[in-house]
Short mmCIF file of C-alpha atoms and ligand atoms in Angstrom, two decimals:
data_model
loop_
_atom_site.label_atom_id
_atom_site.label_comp_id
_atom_site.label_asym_id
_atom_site.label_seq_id
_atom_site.Cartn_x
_atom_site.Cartn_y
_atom_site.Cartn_z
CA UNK B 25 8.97 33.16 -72.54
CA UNK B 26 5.64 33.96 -71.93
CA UNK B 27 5.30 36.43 -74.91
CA UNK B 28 7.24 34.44 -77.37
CA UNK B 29 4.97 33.85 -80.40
CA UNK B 30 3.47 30.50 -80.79
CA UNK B 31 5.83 29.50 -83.92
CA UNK B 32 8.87 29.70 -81.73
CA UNK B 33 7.51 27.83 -78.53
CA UNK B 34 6.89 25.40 -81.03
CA UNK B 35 10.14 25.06 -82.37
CA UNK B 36 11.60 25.19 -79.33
CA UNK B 37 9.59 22.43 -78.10
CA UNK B 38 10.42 20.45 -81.17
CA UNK B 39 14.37 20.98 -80.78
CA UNK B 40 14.22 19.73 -76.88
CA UNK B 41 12.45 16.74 -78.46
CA UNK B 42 15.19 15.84 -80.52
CA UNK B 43 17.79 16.50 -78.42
CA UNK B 44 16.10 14.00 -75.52
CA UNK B 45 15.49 11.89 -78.20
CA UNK B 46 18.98 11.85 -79.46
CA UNK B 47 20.34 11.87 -75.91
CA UNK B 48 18.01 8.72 -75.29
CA UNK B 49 19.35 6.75 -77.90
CA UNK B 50 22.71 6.65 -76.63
CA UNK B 51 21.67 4.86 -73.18
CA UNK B 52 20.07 1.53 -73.29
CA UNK B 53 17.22 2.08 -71.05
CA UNK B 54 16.46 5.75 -73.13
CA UNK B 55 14.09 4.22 -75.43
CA UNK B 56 11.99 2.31 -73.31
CA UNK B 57 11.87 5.69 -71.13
CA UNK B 58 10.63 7.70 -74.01
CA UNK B 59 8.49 4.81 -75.63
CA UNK B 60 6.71 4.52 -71.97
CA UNK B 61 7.14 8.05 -70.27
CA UNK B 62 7.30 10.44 -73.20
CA UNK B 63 5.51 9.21 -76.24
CA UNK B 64 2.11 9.08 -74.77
CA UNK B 65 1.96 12.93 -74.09
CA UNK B 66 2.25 13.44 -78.08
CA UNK B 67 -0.72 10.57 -78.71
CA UNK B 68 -2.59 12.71 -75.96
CA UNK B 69 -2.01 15.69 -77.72
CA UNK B 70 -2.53 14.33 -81.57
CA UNK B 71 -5.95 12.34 -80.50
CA UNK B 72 -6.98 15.69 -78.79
CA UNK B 73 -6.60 17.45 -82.03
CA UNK B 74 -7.87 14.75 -83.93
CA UNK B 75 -10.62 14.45 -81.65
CA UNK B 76 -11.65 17.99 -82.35
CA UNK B 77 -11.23 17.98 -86.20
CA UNK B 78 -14.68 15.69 -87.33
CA UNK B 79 -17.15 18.34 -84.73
CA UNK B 80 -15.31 21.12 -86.27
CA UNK B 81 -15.82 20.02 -89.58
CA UNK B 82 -19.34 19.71 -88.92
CA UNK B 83 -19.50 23.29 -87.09
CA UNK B 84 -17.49 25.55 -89.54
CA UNK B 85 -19.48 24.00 -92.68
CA UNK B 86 -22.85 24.14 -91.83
CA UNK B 87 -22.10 27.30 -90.30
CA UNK B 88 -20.31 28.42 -93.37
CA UNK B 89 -22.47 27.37 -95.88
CA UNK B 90 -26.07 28.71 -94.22
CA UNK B 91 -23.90 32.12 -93.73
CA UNK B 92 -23.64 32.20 -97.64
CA UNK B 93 -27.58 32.99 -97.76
CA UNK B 94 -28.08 31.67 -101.58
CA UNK B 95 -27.18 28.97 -103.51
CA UNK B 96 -25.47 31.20 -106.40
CA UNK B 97 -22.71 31.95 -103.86
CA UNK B 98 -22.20 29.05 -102.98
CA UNK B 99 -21.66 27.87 -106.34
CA UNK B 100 -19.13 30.44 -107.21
CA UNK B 101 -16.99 29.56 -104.03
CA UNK B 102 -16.98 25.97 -104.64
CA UNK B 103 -16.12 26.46 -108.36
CA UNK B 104 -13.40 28.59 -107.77
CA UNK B 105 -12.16 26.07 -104.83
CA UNK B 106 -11.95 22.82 -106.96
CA UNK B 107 -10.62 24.51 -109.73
CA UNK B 108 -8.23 25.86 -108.15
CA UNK B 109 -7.24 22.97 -106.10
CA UNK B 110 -7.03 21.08 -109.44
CA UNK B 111 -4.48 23.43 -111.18
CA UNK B 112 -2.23 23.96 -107.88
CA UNK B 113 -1.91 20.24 -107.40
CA UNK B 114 -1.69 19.11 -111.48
CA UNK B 115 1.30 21.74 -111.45
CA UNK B 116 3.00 19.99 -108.12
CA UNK B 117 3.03 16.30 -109.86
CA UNK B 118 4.74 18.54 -112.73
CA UNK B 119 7.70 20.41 -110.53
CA UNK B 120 7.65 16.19 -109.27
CA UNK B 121 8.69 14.61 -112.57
CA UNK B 122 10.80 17.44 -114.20
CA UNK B 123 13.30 17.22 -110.67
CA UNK B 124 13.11 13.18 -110.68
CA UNK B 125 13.64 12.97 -114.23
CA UNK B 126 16.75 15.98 -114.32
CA UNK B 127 18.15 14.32 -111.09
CA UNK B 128 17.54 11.16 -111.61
CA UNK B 129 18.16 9.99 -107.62
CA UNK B 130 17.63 6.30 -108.53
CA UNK B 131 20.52 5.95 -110.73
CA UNK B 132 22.50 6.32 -108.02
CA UNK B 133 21.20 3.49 -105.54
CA UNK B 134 23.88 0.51 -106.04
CA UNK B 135 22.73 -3.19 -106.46
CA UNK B 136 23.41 -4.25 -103.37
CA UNK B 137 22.12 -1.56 -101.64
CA UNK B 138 18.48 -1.95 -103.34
CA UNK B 139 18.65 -5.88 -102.24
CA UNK B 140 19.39 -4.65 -98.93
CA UNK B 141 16.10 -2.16 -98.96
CA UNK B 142 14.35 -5.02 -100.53
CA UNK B 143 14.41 -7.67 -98.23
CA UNK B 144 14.15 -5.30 -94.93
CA UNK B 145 11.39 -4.12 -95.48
CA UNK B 146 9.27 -6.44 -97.77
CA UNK B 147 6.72 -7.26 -95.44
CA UNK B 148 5.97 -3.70 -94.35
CA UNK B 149 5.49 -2.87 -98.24
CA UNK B 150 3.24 -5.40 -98.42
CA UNK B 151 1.05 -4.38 -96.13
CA UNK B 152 0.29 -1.33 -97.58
CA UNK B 153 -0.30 -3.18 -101.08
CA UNK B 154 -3.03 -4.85 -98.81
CA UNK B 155 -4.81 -1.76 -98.07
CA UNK B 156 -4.01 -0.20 -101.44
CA UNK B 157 -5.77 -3.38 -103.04
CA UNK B 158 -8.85 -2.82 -100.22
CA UNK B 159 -9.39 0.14 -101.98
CA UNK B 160 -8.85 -1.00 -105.51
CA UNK B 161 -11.26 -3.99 -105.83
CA UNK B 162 -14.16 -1.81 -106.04
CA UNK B 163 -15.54 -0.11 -109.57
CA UNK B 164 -14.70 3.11 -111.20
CA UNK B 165 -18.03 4.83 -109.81
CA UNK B 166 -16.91 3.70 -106.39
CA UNK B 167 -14.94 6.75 -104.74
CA UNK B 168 -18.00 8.96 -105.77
CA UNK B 169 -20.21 6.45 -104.22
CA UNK B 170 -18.09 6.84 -100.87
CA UNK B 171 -18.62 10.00 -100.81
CA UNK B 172 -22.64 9.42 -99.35
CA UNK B 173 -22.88 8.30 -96.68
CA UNK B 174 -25.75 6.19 -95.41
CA UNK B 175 -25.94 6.78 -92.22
CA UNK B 176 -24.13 10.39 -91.07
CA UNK B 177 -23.92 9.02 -87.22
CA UNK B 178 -21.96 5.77 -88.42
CA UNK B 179 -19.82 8.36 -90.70
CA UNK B 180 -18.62 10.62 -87.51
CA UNK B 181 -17.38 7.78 -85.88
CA UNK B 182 -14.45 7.13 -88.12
CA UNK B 183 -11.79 10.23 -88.76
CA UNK B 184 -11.08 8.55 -92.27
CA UNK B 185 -14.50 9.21 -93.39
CA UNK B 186 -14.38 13.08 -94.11
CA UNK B 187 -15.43 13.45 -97.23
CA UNK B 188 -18.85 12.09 -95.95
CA UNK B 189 -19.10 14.51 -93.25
CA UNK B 190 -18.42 17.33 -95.32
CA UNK B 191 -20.76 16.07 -98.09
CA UNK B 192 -23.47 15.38 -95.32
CA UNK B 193 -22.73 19.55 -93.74
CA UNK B 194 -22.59 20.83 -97.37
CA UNK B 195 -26.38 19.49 -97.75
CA UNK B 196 -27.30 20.07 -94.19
CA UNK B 197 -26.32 23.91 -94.98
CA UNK B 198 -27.98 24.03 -98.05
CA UNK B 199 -31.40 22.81 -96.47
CA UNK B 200 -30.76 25.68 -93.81
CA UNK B 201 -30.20 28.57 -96.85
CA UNK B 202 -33.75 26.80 -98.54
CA UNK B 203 -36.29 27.05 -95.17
CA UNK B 204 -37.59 30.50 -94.26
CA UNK B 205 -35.18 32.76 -91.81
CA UNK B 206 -37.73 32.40 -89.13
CA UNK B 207 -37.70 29.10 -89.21
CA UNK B 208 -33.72 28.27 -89.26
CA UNK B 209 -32.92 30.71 -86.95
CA UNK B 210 -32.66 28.83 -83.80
CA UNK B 211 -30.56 26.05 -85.27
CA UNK B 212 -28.32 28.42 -86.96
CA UNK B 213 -27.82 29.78 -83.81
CA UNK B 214 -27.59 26.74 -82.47
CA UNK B 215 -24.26 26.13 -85.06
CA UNK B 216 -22.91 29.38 -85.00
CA UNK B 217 -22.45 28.83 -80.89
CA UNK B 218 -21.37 25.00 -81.09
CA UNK B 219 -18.30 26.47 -83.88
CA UNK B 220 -17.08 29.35 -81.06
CA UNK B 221 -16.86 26.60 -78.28
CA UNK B 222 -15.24 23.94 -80.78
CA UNK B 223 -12.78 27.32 -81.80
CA UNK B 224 -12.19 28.39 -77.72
CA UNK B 225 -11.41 24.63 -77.48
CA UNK B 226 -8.48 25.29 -80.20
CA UNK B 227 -7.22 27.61 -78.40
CA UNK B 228 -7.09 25.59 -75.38
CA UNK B 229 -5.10 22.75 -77.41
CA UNK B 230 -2.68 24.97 -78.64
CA UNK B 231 -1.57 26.13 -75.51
CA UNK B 232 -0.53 22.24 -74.46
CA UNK B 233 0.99 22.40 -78.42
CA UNK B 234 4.73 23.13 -77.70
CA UNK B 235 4.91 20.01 -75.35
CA UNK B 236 2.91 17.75 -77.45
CA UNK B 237 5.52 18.40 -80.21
CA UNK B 238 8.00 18.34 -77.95
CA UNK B 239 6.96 14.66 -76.42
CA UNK B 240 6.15 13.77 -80.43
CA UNK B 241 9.74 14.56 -81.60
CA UNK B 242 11.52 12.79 -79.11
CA UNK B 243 9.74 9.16 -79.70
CA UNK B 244 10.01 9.79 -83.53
CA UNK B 245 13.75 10.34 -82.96
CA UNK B 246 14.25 7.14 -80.75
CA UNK B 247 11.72 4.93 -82.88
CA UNK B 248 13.77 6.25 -86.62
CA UNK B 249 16.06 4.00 -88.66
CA UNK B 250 19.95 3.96 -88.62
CA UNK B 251 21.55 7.20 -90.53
CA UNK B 252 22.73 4.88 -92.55
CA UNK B 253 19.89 4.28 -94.61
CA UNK B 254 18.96 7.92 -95.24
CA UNK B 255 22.82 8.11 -96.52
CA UNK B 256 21.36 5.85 -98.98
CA UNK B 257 18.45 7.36 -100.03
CA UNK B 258 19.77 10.51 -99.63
CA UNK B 259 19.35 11.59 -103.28
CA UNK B 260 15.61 10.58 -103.39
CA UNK B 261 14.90 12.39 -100.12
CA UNK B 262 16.57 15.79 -101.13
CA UNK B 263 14.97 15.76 -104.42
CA UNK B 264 11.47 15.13 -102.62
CA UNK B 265 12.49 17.83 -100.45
CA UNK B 266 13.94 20.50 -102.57
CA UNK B 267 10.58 19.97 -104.62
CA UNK B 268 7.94 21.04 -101.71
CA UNK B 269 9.80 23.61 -100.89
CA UNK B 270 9.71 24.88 -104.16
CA UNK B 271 5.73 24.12 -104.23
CA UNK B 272 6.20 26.63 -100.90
CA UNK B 273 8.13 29.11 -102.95
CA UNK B 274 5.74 28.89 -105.79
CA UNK B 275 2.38 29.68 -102.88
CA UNK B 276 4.06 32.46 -101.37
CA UNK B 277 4.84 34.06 -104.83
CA UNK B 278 1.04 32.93 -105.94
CA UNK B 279 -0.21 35.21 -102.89
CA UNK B 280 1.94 38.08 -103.34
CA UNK B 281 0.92 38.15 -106.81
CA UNK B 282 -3.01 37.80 -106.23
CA UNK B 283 -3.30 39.18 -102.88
CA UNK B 284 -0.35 41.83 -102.37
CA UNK B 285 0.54 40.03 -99.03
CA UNK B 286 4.34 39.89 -98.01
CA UNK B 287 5.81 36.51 -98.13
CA UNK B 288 7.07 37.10 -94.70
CA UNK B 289 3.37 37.86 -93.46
CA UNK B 290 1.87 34.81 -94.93
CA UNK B 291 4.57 32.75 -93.85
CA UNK B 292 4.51 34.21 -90.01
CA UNK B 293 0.74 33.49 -90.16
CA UNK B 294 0.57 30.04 -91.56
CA UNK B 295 4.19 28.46 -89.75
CA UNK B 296 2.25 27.39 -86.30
CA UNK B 297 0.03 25.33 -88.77
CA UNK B 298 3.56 24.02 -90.53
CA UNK B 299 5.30 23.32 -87.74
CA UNK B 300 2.09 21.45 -86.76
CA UNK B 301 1.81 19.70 -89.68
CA UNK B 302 5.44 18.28 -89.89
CA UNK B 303 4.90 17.04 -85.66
CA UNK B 304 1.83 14.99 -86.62
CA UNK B 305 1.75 14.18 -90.02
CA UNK B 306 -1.65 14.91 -90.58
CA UNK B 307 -3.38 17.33 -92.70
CA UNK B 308 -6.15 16.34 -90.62
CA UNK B 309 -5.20 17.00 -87.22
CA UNK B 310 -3.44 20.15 -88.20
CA UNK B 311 -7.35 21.76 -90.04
CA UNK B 312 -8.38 23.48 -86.56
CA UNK B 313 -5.09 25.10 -86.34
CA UNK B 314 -5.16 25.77 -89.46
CA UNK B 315 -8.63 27.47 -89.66
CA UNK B 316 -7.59 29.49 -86.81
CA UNK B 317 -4.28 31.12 -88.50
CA UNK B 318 -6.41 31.39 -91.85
CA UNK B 319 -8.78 33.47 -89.89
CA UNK B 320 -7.30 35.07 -87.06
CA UNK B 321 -3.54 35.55 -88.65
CA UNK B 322 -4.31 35.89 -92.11
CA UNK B 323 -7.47 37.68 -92.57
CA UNK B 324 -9.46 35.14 -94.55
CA UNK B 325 -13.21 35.58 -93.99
CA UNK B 326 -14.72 32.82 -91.76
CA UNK B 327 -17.05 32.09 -94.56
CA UNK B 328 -14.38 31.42 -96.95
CA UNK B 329 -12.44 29.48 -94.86
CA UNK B 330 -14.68 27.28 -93.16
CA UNK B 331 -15.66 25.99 -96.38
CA UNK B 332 -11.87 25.60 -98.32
CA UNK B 333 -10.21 24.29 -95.51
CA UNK B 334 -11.95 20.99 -94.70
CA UNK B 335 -12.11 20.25 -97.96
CA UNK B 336 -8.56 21.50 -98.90
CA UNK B 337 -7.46 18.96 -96.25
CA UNK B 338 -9.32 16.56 -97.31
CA UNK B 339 -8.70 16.73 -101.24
CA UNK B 340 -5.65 18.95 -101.61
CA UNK B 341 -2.39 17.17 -101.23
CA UNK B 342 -0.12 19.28 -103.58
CA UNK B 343 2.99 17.77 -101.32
CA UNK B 344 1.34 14.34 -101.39
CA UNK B 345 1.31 14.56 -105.25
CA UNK B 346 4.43 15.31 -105.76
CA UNK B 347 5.76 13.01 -103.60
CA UNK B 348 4.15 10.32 -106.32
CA UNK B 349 5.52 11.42 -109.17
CA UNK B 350 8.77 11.58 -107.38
CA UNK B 351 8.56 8.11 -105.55
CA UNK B 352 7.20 6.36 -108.86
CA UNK B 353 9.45 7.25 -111.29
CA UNK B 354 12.48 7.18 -108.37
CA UNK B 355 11.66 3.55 -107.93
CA UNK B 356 11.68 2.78 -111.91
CA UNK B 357 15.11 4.70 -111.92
CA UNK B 358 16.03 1.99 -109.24
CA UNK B 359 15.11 -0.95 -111.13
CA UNK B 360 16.49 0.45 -113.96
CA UNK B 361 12.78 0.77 -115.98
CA UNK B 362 12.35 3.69 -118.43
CA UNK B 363 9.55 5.46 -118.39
CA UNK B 364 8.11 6.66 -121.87
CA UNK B 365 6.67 10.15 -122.07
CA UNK B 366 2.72 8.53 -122.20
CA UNK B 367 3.60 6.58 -118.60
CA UNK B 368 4.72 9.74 -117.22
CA UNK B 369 1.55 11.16 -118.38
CA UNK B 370 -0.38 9.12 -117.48
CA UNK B 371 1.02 9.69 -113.82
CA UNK B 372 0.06 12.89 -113.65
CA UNK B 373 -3.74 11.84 -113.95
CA UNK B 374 -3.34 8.88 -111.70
CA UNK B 375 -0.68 11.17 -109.09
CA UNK B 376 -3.48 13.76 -109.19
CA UNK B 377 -6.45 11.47 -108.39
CA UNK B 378 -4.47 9.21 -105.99
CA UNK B 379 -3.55 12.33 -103.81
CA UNK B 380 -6.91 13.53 -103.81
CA UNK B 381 -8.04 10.11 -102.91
CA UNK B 382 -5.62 9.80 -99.97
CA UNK B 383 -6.68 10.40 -96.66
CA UNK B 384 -5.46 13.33 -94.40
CA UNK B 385 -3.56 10.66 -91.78
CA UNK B 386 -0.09 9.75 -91.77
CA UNK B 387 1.28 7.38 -94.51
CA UNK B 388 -1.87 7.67 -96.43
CA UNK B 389 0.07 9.05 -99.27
CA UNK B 390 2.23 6.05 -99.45
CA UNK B 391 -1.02 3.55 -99.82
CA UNK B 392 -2.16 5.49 -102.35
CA UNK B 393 1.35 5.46 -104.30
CA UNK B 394 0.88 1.51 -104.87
CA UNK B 395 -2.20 2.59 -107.40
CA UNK B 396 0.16 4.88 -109.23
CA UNK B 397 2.86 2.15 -109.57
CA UNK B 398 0.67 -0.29 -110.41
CA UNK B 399 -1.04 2.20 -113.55
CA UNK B 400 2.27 2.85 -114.63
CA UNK B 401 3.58 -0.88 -114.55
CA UNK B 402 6.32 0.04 -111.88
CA UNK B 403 6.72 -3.05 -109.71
CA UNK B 404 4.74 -2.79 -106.47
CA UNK B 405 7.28 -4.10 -104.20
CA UNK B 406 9.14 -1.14 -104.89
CA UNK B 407 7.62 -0.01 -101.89
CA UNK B 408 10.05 -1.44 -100.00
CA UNK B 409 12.61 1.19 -101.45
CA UNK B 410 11.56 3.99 -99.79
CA UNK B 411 9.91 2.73 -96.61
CA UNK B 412 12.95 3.35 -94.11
CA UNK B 413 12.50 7.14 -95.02
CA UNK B 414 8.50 7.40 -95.61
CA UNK B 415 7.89 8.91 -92.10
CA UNK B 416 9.98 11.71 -92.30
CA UNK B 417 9.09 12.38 -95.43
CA UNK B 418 5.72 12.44 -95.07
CA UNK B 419 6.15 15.38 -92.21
CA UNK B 420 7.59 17.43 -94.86
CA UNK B 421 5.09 16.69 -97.28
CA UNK B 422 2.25 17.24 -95.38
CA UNK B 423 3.48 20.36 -94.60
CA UNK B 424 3.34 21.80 -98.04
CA UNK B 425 -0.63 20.20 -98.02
CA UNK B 426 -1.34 22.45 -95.00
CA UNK B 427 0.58 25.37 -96.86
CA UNK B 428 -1.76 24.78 -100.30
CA UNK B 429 -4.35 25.02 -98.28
CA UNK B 430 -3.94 28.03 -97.01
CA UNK B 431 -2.66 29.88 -99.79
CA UNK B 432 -5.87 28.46 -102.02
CA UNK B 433 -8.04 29.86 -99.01
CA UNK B 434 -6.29 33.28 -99.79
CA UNK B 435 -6.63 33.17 -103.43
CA UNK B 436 -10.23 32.16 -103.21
CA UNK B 437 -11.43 35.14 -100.21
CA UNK B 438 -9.03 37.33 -102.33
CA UNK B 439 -11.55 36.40 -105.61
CA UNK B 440 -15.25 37.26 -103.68
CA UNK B 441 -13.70 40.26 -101.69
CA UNK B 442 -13.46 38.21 -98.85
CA UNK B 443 -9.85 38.83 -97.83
CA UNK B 444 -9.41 41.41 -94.80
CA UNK B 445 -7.42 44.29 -96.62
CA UNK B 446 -4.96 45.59 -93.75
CA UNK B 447 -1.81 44.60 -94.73
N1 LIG P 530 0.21 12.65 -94.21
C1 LIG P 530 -0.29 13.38 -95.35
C2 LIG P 530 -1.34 14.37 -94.90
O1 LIG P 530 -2.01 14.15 -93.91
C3 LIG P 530 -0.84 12.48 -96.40
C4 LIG P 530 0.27 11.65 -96.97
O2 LIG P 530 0.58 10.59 -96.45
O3 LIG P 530 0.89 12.09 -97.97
O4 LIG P 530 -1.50 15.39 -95.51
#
């Protein structure tokens, strides 16, 4: 056991989960067990990683970025990043709405069972047409405006702010490449150290990381819907499906083309980050694991990585993306709306914005799918649809975000010979 590698521990500690989970159900004092005995282990273990990710971010990209030395290089990374990001997430909302419109999955959904959807779980879709229109009220300008922040102290305090911290490490690195050496030595140093104590922390996480998946599965089994309703939806959720995994397919080939590594490499490297991905939802929570693989398993230069990974996380949501175009035009299927070819167009550029809008948290993709109904004229209450399957949904998605990630982290190193060559 004790030299299994850390992909299987975590599977195994995902299958126990279910299976307690599953065996819990079937008493009636099994929930309440897991809800009160179980289930707090996981939140121990996903607030410890979240609790790590905002120092980290800090660490690795100030680190990063004064490693870089000039501006010029820094230039060329971050070019290459966003455009890349761009073209691998454009091309997911694509795969999205050729699948949804060839298998139609909402066709399928009877009257009576869309009524059913409807009115179950109304309020719940309302809620997030709440917080979608929270974020909504504001201007055009305003998600640029979010990203300063105005106080960088106020902006660590809140997980969902990101984008700030990065912006506000980003400038804090560039001031360090500006100075003299002499003179940002000792903080330098000062950043290089706090990043190796945040990364032995990592490693200290990880070890707990089989049995925080483990206590994680089993309350999401005991807490999930009747089968009945994935029978239902069944359709919409293997066409979701069958698309990320193709977005998979399509990184692994992207990196064997670009990079020469063998799918089976890349995949061994990046799966503890997968697995981690699909326990907790969270692009977020899953970016120090993910570094680590990148770095350690995968041979990605620290100074590559540091920099495309928070930001991947943070921006890139190639699953998330494709889960709009699918859930949009799914839901117009349902109410029996076409769709002209401009509305579907015009999804892609709201799809593509919305994803990189959404935060890295779990559910934040379906928020941001209320702005994409409401450009394309879909009715918002749709929502309610595809609630009673969002959650699981979302663990598969986010797993494909994780994936883009690291494949774009590749791709980039691969571009600035950054990309260890020992394969
Ligand atoms: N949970 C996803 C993530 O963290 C975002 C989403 O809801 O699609 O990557």
């Amino acid at each position: 056991m004790k030299n299994l590698a850390l992909h299987w521990k975590i599977i195994i500690g995902m299958g126990l989960g279910v299976i307690i989970g599953g065996l819990a159900s079937l008493v009636p004092w099994g929930s309440d067990f897991v809800s009160n005995w179980i289930k707090p282990f996981g939140t121990i273990f996903i607030n410890s990683l979240k609790l790590i990710a905002m120092p980290l971010i800090l660490a690795s990209l100030i680190k990063g970025v004064s490693d870089l030395k000039d501006i010029s290089k820094l230039s060329t990374i971050g070019g290459r990043t966003i455009t890349i990001y761009l073209c691998t997430t454009v091309l997911a909302v694509l795969i999205g709405l050729v699948l949804v419109n060839t298998i139609s999955p909402g066709n399928s959904i009877k009257e009576s069972t869309r009524n059913e959807l409807m009115s179950a779980y109304e309020s719940d879709a309302a809620e997030k047409q709440t917080a979608a229109a929270k974020q909504q009220e504001s201007g055009p300008l305003q998600a640029l405006v979010d990203i300063v922040p105005s106080n960088i102290f106020d902006a660590t305090t809140n997980n969902r702010n990101m984008l700030q911290v990065i912006f506000f490490a980003l400038f804090f690195g560039i001031g360090i490449i500006l100075i003299p050496e002499e003179k940002s030595r000792p903080v330098k140093a000062f950043f290089d150290s706090f990043n190796s104590v945040i990364l032995k922390l990592i490693d200290i996480i990880m070890l707990a990381s089989p049995y925080g998946v483990f206590a994680l599965l089993a309350a999401l089994v005991v807490e999930s819907p009747s089968l009945d309703l994935f029978k239902a939806l069944g359709a919409y959720s293997l066409t979701l499906v069958f698309g990320l995994a193709l977005m998979i397919l399509i990184y692994i080939i992207i990196v064997k083309v670009f990079t020469g590594i063998s799918p089976k490499y890349f995949m061994n490297g990046i799966a503890p980050a997968q697995l981690l991905a699909f326990s907790t939802s969270s692009s977020a929570a899953t970016l120090p694991v993910t570094m680590e693989r990148v770095e350690k398993h995968l041979g990605v230069d620290k100074e590559v990585s540091s920099f495309v990974l928070p930001i991947g996380a943070t921006i890139n949501m190639d699953g998330t993306s494709l889960y709009q175009a699918v859930a949009a035009v799914f839901i117009a299927q349902a109410f029996g709306l076409g769709l002209s070819i401009e509305v579907q167009l015009g999804i892609i550029i709201t799809a593509t914005l919305a994803s990189i809008g959404a935060a890295a948290v779990p559910g934040a993709g379906m928020v941001m799918l209320v702005i994409v109904l409401g450009q394309a004229g879909i009715p918002e209450a749709g929502l309610a649809l595809i609630f009673a399957v969002d959650r699981p949904l979302d663990m598969c998605r986010t797993i494909t975000n994780v994936t883009g990630d690291a494949a774009v982290s590749m791709l980039v190193a691969k571009s600035v010979g950054k990309l260890k060559k020992e394969y």
